Coordinates of C-alpha atoms in Angstrom, one line a residue:
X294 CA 26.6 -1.0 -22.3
X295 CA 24.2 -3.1 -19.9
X296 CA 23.0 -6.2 -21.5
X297 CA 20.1 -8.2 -20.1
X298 CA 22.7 -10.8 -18.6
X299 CA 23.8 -8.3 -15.9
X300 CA 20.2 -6.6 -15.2
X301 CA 17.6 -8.7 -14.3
X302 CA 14.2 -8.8 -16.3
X303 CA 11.4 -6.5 -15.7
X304 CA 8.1 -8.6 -16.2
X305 CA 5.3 -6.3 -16.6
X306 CA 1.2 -7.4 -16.7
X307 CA -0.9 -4.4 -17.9
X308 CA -4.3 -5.5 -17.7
X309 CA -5.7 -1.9 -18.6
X310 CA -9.6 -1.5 -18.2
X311 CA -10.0 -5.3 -18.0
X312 CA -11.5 -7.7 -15.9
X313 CA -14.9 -8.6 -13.1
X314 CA -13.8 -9.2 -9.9
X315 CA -13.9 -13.2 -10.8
X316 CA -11.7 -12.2 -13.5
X317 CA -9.0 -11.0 -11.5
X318 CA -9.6 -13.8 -9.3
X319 CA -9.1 -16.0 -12.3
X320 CA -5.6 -14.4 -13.4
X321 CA -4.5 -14.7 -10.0
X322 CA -5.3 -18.2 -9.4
X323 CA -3.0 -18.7 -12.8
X324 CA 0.0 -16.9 -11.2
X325 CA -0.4 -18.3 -8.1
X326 CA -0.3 -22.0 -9.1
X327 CA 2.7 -21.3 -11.6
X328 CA 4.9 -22.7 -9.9
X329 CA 8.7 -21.0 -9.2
X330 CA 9.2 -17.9 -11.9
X331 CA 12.6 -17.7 -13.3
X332 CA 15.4 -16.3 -11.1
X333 CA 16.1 -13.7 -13.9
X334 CA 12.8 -11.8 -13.9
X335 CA 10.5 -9.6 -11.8
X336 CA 7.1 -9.3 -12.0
X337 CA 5.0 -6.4 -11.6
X338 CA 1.3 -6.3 -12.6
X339 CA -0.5 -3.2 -13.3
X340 CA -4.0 -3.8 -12.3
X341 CA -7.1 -1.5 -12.5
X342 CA -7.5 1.0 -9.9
X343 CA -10.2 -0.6 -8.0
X344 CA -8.7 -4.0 -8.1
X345 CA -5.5 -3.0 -6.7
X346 CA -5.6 -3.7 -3.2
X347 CA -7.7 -6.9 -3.8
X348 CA -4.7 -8.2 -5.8
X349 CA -2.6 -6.9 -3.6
X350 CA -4.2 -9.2 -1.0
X351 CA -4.4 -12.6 -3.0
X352 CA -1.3 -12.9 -4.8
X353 CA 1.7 -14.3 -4.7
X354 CA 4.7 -12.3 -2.4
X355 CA 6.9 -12.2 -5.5
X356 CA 4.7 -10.4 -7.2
X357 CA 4.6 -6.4 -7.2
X358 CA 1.9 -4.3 -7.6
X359 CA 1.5 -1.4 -9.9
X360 CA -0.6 1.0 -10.1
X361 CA -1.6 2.5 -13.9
X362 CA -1.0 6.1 -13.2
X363 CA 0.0 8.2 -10.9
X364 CA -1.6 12.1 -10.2
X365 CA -0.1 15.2 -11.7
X366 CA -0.9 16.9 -8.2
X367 CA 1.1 15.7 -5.0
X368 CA -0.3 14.9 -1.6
X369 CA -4.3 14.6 -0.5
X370 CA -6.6 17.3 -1.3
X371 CA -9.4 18.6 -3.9
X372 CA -8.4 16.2 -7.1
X373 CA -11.3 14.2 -7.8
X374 CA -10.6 11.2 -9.8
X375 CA -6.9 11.5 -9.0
X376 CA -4.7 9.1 -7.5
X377 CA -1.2 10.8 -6.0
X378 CA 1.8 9.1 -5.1
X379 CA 1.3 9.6 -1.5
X380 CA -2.2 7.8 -1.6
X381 CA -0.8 4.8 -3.5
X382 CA 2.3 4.7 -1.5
X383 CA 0.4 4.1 1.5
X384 CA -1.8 1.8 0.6
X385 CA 1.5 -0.4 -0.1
X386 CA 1.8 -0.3 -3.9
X387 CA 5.3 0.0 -4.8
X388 CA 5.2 0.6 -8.5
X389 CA 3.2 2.7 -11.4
X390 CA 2.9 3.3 -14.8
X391 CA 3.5 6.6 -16.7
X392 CA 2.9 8.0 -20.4
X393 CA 1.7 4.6 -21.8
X394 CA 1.0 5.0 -25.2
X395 CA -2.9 5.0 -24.5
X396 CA -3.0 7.9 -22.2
X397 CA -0.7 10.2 -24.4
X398 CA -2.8 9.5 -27.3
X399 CA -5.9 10.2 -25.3
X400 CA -9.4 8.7 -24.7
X401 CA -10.6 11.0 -27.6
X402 CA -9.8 13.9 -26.0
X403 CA -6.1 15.4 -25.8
X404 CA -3.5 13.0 -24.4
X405 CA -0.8 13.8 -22.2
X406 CA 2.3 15.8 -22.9
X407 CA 5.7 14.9 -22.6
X408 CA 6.2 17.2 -19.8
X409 CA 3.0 16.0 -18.0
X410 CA 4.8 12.5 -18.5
X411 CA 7.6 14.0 -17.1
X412 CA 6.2 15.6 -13.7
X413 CA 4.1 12.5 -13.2
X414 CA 7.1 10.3 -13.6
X415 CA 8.9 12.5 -10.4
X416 CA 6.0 12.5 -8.3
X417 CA 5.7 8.9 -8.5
X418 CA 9.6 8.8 -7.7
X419 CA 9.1 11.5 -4.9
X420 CA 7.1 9.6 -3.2
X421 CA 8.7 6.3 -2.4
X422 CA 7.5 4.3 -6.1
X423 CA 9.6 2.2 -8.5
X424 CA 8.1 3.9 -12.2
X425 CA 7.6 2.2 -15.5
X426 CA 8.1 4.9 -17.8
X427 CA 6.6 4.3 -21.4
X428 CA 8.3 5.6 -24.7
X429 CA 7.3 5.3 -28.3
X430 CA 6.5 6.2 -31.5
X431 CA 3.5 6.2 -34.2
X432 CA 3.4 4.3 -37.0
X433 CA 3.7 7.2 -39.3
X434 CA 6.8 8.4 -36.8
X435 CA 8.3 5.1 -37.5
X436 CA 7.1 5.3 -41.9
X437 CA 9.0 8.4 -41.9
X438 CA 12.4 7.8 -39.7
X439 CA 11.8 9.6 -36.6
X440 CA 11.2 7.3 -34.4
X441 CA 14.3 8.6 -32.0
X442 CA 13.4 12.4 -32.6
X443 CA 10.1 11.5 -31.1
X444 CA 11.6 8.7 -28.8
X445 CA 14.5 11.6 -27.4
X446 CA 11.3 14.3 -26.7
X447 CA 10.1 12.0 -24.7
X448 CA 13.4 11.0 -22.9
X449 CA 13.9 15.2 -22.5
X450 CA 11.3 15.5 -21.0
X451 CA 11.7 12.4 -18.4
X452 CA 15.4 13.6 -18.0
X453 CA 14.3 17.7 -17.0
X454 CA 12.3 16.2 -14.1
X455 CA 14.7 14.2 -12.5
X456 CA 18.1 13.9 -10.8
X457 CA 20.5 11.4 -11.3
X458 CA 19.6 9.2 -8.5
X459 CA 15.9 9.6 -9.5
X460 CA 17.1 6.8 -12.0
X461 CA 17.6 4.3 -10.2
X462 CA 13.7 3.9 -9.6
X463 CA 13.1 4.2 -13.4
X464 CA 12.3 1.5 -16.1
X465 CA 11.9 2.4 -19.3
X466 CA 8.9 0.2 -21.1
X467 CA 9.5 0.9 -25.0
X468 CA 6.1 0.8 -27.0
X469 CA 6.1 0.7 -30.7
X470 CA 2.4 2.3 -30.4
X471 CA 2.0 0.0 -34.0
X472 CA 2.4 -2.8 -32.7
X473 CA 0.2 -2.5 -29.5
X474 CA -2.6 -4.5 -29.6
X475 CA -2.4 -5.1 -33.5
X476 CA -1.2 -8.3 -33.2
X477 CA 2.1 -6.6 -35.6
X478 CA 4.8 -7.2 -33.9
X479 CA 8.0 -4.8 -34.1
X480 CA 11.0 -8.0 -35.3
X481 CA 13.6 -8.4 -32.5
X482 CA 15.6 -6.3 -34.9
X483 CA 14.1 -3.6 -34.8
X484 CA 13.3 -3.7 -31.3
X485 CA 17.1 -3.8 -30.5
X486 CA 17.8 -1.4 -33.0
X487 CA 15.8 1.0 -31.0
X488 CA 16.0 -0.2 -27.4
X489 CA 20.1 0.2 -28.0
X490 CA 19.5 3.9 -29.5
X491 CA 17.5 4.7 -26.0
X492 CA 20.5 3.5 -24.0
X493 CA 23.0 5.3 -26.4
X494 CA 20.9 8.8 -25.5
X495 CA 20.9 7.5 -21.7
X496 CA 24.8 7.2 -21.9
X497 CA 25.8 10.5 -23.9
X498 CA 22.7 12.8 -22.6
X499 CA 22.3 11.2 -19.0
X500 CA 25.4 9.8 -18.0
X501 CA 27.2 6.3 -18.8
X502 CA 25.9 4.6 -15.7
X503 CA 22.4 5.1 -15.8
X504 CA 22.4 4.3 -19.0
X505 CA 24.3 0.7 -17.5
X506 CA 21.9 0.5 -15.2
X507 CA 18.7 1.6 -16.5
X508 CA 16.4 -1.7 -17.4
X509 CA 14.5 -1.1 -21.1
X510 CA 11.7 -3.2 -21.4
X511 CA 9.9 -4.0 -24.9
X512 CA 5.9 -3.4 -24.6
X513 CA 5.0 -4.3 -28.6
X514 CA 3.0 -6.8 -28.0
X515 CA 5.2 -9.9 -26.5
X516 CA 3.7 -13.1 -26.6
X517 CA 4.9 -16.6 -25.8
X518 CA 5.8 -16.8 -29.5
X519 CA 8.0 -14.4 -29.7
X520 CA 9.4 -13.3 -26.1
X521 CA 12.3 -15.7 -26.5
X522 CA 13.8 -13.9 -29.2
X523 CA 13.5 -10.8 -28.2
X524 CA 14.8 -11.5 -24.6
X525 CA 18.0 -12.6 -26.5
X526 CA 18.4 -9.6 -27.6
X527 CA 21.2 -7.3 -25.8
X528 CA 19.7 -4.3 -25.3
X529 CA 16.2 -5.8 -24.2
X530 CA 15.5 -6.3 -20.1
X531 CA 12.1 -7.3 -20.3
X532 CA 8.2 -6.7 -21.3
X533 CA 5.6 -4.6 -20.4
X534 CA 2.8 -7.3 -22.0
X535 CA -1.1 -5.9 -22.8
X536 CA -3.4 -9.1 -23.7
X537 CA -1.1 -11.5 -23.2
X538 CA -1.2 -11.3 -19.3
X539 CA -4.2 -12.3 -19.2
X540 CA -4.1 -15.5 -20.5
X541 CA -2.1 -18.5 -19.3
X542 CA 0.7 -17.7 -21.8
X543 CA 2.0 -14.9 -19.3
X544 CA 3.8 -17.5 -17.0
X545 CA 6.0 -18.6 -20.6
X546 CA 6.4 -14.9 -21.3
X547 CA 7.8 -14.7 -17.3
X548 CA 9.7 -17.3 -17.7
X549 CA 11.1 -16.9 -21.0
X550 CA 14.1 -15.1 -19.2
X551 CA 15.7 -18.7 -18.4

């Protein structure tokens, strides 16, 4: 199986609904004057819709940006609201977010499905994007053992959208949902535990490569405390990081691959 010694780390910033436009200057300015990054990770930061192509403009080359969603519905035409693949592709963003933990929950209305997950995962493919696809389970999933039934839905549903080369642009961000933004964070453990059964599925229901090559990134709420230790762990490639990327902390978490 891949280990995070022969795929390098996916670095993820999800700033959600945060920040003023000084903000984002701010949080910029901290990346910018960080110095080199470890060789070993990438770094992709999904900004807020309207700041994209402002942080697109004022940060660093060797940062990517990502875009926190992408449209159910393909091409240009009557989706208010929406943003397709084809609209963020050409406005030069190269990566996007699907089926975080937030938006399958919902903003107290329904969330999306797994198969919305799904088709919004091979639109974002199908139209030149890299895709951070998230995964994850409830606490009470978690309470009651069925964290994979839940975790291999989701997978299913990825898996009946795409073809096998449609992999290649995938990273899978693993989200604990109960320790997102709880300050509870899953042990590195667990978090192998799990992120080696998602690569296990990957290799008997995908095939053995993808699973080899497929990056699994931990989004439980990483920190500078902790990213260390779960970086050393086999199966994990990386972090998709909430609150921590925006604070100053973010450049350890980066560089915590070393």
């Amino acid at each position: 199986m891949a280990t995070k010694k022969t795929l390098k780390a996916l670095i993820g910033g999800n700033w959600k609904a945060n920040g003023t436009v000084e903000n984002v200057k701010s949080w910029v300015e901290v990346l910018n004057k960080a110095g080199t990054f470890s060789p070993n990770s990438e770094v992709v930061i999904a900004a807020p819709s309207i700041h994209l192509q402002y942080v697109k403009s004022i940060i660093r080359p060797d940062i990517a940006i990502s875009a926190q969603d992408v449209s159910f519905k393909r091409g240009y035409g009557a989706f208010t609201g929406e943003l397709t693949g084809e609209i963020l592709a050409d406005s030069g963003i190269k990566w996007a977010l699907t089926g975080h933990s937030e938006r399958r929950v919902g903003f107290g209305y329904p969330g999306e499905t797994n198969a919305v997950v799904g088709q919004k995962t091979k639109n974002g493919i199908d139209t030149g994007l890299s895709v951070i696809a998230c995964i994850g389970e409830q606490l009470s999933d978690r309470q009651s053992g069925s964290t994979m039934v839940v975790v291999s839905a989701q997978l299913e549903a990825i898996k009946a959208s795409l073809s096998i080369p449609d992999w290649s642009k995938v990273v899978l961000a693993y989200e604990p949902v109960w320790a997102i933004g709880t300050g509870v964070t899953a042990s590195p453990e667990q978090a192998q535990e799990t992120h080696a059964e998602i690569r296990a599925w990957l290799s008997k229901n995908v095939s053995p490569e993808v699973a080899n090559s497929t990056r699994i990134i931990y989004g439980g709420s990483a920190t500078a405390a902790n990213a260390g230790d779960l970086y050393a762990k086999p199966d994990i490639n990386g972090f998709l990081v909430g609150g921590a990327s925006l604070k100053p902390e973010f450049v350890k978490i980066i560089n915590s691959t070393l």
